[in-house]
Coordinates of C-alpha atoms in Angstrom, one line a residue:
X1 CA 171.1 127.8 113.9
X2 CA 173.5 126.7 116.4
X3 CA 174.8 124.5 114.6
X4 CA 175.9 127.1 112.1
X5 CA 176.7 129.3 114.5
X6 CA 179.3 126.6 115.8
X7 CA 180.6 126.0 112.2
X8 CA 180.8 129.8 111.7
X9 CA 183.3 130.2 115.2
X10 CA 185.2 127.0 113.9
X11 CA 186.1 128.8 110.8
X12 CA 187.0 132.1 112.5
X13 CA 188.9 130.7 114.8
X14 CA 191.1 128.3 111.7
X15 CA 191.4 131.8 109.8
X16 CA 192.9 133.5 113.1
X17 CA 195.4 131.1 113.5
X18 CA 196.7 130.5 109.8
X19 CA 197.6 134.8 109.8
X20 CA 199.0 134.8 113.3
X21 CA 203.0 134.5 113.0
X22 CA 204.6 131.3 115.0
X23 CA 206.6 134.1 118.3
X24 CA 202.9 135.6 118.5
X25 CA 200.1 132.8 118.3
X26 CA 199.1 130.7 120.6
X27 CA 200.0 126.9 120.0
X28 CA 197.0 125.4 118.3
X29 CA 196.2 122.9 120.5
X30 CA 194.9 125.9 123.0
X31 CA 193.1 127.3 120.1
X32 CA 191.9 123.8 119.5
X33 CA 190.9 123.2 123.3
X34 CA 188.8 126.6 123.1
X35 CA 187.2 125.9 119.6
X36 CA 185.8 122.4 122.0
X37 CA 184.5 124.8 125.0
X38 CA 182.8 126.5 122.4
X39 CA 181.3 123.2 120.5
X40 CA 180.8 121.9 123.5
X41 CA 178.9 124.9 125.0
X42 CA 176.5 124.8 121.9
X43 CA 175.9 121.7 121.9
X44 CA 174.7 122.0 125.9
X45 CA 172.3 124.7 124.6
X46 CA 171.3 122.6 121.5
X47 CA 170.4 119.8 124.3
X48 CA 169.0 121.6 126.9
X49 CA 166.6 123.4 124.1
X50 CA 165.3 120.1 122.6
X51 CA 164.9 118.9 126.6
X52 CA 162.9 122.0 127.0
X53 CA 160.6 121.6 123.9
X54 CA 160.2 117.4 124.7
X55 CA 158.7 118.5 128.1
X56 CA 156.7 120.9 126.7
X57 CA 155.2 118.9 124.4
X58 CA 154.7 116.2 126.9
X59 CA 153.2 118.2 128.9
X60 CA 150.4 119.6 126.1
X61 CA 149.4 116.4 125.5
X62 CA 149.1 115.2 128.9
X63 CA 146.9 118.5 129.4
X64 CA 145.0 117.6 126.2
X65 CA 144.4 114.0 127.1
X66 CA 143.0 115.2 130.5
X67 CA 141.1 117.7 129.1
X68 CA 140.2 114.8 126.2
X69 CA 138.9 113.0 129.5
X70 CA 137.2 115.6 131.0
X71 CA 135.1 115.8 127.8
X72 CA 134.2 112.3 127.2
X73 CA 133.3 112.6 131.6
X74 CA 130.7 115.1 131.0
X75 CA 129.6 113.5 127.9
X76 CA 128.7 110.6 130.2
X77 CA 126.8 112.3 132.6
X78 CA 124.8 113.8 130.2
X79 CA 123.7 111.2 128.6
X80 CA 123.0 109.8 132.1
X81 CA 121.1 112.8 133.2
X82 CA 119.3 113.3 129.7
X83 CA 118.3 109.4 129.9
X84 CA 116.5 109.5 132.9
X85 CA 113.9 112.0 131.8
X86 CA 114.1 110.7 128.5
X87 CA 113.8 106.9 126.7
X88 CA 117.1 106.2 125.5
X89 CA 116.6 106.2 122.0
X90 CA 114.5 109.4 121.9
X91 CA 118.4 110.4 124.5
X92 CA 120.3 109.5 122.0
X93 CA 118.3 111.0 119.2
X94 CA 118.8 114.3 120.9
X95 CA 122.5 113.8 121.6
X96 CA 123.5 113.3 117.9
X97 CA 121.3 114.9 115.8
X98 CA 118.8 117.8 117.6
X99 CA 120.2 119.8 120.0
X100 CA 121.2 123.7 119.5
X101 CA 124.1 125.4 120.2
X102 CA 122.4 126.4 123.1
X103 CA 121.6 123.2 124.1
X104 CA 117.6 123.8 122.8
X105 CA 115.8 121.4 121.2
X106 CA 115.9 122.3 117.5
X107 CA 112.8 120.8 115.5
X108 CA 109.6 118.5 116.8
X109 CA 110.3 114.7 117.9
X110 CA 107.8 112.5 117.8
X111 CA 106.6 108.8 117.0
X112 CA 103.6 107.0 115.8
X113 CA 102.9 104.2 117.5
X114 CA 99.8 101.9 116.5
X115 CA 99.8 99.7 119.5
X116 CA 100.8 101.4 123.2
X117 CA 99.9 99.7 126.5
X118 CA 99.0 102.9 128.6
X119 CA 98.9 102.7 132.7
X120 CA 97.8 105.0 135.2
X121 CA 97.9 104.0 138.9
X122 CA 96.7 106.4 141.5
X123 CA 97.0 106.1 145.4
X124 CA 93.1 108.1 146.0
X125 CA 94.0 107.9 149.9
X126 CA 97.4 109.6 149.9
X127 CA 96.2 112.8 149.9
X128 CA 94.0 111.9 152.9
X129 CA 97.7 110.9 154.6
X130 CA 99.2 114.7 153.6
X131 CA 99.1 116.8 156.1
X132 CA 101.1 120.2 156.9
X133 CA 101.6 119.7 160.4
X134 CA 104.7 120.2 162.6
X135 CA 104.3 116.6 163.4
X136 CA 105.6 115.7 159.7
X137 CA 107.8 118.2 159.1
X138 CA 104.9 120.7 157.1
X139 CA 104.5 118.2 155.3
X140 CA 108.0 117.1 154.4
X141 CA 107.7 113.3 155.8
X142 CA 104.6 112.6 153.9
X143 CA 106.4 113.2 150.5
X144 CA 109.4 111.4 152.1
X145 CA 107.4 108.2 151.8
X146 CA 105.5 109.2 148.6
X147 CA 109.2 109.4 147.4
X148 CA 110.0 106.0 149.2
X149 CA 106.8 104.6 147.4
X150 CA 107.6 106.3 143.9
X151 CA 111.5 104.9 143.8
X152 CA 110.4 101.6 144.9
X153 CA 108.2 101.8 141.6
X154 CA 110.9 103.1 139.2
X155 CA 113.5 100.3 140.5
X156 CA 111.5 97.4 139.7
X157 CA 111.9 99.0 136.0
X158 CA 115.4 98.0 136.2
X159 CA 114.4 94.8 135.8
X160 CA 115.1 93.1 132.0
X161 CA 111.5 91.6 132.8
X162 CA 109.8 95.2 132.7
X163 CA 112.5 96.4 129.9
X164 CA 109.5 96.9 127.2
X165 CA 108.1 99.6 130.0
X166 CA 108.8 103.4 130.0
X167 CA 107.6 105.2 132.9
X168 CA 106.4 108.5 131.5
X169 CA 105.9 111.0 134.3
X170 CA 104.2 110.9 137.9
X171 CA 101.3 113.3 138.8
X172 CA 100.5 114.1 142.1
X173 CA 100.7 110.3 143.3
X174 CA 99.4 109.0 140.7
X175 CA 102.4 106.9 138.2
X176 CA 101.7 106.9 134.6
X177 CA 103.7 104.1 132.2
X178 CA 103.7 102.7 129.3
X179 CA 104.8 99.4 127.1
X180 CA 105.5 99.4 123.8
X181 CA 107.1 102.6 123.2
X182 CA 110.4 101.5 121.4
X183 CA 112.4 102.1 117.7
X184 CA 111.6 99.5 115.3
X185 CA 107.9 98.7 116.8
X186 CA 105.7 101.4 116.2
X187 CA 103.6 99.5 113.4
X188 CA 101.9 96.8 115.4
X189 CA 99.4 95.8 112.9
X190 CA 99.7 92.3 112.3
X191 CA 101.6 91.6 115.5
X192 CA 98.9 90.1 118.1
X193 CA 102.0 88.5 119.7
X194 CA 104.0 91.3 120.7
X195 CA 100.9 93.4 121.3
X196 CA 99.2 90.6 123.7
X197 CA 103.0 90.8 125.2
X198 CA 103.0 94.6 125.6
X199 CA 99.4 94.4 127.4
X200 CA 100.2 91.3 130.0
X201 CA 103.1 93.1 131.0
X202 CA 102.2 95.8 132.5
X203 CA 99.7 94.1 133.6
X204 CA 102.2 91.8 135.8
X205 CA 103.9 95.4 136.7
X206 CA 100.7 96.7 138.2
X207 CA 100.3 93.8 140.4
X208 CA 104.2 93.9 141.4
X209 CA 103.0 97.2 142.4
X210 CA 100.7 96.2 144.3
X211 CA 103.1 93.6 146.3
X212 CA 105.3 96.5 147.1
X213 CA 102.8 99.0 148.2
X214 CA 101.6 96.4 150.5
X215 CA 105.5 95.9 151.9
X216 CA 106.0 99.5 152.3
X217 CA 102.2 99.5 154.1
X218 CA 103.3 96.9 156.6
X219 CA 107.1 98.6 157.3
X220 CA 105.3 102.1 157.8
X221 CA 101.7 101.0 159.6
X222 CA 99.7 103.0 156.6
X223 CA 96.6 102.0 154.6
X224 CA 97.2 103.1 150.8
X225 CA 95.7 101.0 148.5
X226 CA 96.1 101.5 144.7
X227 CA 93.6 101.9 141.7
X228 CA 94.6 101.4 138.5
X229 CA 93.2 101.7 135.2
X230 CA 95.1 100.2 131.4
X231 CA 94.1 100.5 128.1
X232 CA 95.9 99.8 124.7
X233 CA 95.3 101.4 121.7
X234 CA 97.6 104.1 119.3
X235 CA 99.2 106.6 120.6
X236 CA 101.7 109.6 119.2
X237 CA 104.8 110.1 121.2
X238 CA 107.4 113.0 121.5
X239 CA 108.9 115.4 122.9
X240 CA 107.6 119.2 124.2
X241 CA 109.2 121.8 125.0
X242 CA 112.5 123.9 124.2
X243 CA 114.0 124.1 127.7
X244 CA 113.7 120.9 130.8
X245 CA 112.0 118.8 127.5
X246 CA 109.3 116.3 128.6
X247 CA 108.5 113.0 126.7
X248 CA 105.3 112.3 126.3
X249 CA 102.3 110.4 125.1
X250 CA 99.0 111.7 123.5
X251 CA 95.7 110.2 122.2
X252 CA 92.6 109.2 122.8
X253 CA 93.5 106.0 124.2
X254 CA 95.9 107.7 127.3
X255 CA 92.7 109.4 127.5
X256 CA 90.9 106.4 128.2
X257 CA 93.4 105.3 130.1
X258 CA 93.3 108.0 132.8
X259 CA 89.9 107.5 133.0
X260 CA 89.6 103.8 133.6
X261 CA 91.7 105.0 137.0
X262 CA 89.4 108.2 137.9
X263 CA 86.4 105.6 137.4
X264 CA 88.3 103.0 139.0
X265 CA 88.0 100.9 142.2
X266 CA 90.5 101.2 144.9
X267 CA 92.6 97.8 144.9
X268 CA 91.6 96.6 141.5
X269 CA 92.9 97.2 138.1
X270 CA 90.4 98.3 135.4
X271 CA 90.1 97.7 131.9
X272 CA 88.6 98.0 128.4
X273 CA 86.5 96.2 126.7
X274 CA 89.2 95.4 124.1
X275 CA 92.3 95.2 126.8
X276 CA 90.4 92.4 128.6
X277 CA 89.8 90.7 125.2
X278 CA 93.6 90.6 124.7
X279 CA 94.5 89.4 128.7
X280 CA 91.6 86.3 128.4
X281 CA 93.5 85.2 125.5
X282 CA 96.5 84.9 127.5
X283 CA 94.7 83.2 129.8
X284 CA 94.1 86.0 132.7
X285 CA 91.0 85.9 134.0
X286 CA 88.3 89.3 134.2
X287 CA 85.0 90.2 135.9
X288 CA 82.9 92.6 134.2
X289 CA 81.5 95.1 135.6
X290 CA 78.8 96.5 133.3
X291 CA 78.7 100.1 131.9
X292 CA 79.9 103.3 133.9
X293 CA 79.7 106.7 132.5
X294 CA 82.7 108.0 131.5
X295 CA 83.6 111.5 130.8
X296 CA 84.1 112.6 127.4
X297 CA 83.3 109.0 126.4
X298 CA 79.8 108.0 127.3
X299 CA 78.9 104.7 128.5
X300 CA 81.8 102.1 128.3
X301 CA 82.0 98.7 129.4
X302 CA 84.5 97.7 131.6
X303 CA 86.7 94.9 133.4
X304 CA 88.4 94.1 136.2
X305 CA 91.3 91.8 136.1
X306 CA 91.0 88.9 139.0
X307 CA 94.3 89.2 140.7
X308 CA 95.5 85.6 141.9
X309 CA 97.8 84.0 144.6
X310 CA 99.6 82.7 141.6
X311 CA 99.7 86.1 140.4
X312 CA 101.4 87.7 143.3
X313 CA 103.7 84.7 143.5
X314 CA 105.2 85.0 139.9
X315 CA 105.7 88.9 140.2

């Protein structure tokens, strides 16, 4: 448009000169000098306009790449966030595939699962320990080492040793994990290997837990002592719940599970009939002792696993 505009005065100006007579014109070289001024001016504008729209377009895209960045941030942290009360497949399921515009869970996740190592592990005399008092706070220092106890628990997780091991919730102060739950291994059958695998291992985690309650007994002068109870068995995993979803684990053998820690002993770590069958043929040694009643299930016989030196050594 300037440009035109510029080609336009140019002609004007030729015209004006070419009909002026030679006493009453102006020499051309000052008609000349303007027609430049002019040019020149447009051209200034012509600059200063493509300046102006450079900057601005530098400037959208340096907004959009922050913005861009901003995004893939809070993408980030919620995958973080959504991964710790999640496993991270069953995250990352929900990230891709199943979430709502609102951010609800749209349809029922869950897995099948033939062989699951289930754990629950209960400190009994904890509760004796909480008091509401204005000694501790009403209360507030007692869960201040409950917390200590619980975080010590979740970090030994971190370890690529204990990778096979989900923790799946904590109740009161008792801990609740299991090994086993992951993509790609929920038909066991056939597979004594990784299911011997998925038994010992939380077995060792149970005795590392036992190291580290005994470390945080010395550092704080307390007494808790924990009791434990495993079982393996199937299980059906998922996820409940539209809003603050929970993974969790369901069957009759978390059942039995639970129970081989209500029935349990304080400092020893019981298990089925079947579950010791599987840690003597990875050479752990068990103690049987006899039938208890247990709720719901009747008479069961039961195990204890003997926890060595060399136990506590390699955990």
């Amino acid at each position: 448009m300037l440009l035109y505009l510029a080609g336009f005065i140019t002609s004007l100006v030729l015209t004006e000169t070419d009909n002026l007579t030679i006493d009453s014109k102006l020499s051309k070289e000052v008609h000349f000098v303007a027609l430049l001024f002019v040019i020149s001016l447009l051209l200034d504008v012509l600059d200063r306009q493509v300046e102006y729209t450079s900057r601005s377009d530098f400037l959208w895209r340096a907004k959009l790449k922050v913005e861009q960045e901003e995004v893939e941030t809070m993408g980030g942290i919620n995958k973080i966030l959504l991964e710790n009360i999640l496993p991270a497949h069953v995250a990352h399921h929900f990230l891709h595939y199943s979430m709502a515009n609102d951010g609800s869970i749209k349809e029922l996740y869950a897995e099948k699962y033939d062989s699951v190592t289930v754990m629950f592990a209960s400190i009994p005399n904890y509760m004796e320990f909480y008091d509401e008092n204005d000694i501790n706070k009403q209360g507030l220092e007692c869960l201040r080492l409950l917390n200590e106890i619980i975080c010590d628990f979740d970090k030994m997780l971190l370890k690529p040793k204990y990778s096979c091991i989900e923790k799946i919730k904590t109740i009161g102060s008792t801990y609740m994990a299991a090994s086993g739950l992951q993509p790609g291994q929920e038909n066991l059958k056939g597979s004594a290997g990784r299911e011997a695998h998925n038994v010992t291992i939380l077995v060792e985690y149970a005795i590392t837990m036992m190291s580290i309650l005994e470390q945080i007994n010395k550092e704080s002068f307390q007494r808790f002592k924990l009791r434990i109870g495993i079982n393996h068995g199937p299980v059906i995993a998922g996820v409940v719940g539209a809003q603050k979803p929970q993974y969790d684990i369901w069957g009759n053998t978390v059942n039995v599970a639970s129970r081989m820690d209500s029935c349990g002993v304080i400092g020893k770590i019981q298990v089925t009939g079947d579950t010791a069958r599987v840690l003597q043929e990875s050479g752990y040694e068990v103690e049987c002792r006899g039938q208890i009643k247990v709720k719901g299930k009747g008479n069961l016989t039961t195990y204890f696993v003997k926890i060595t030196n060399q136990h506590k050594l390699i955990n």
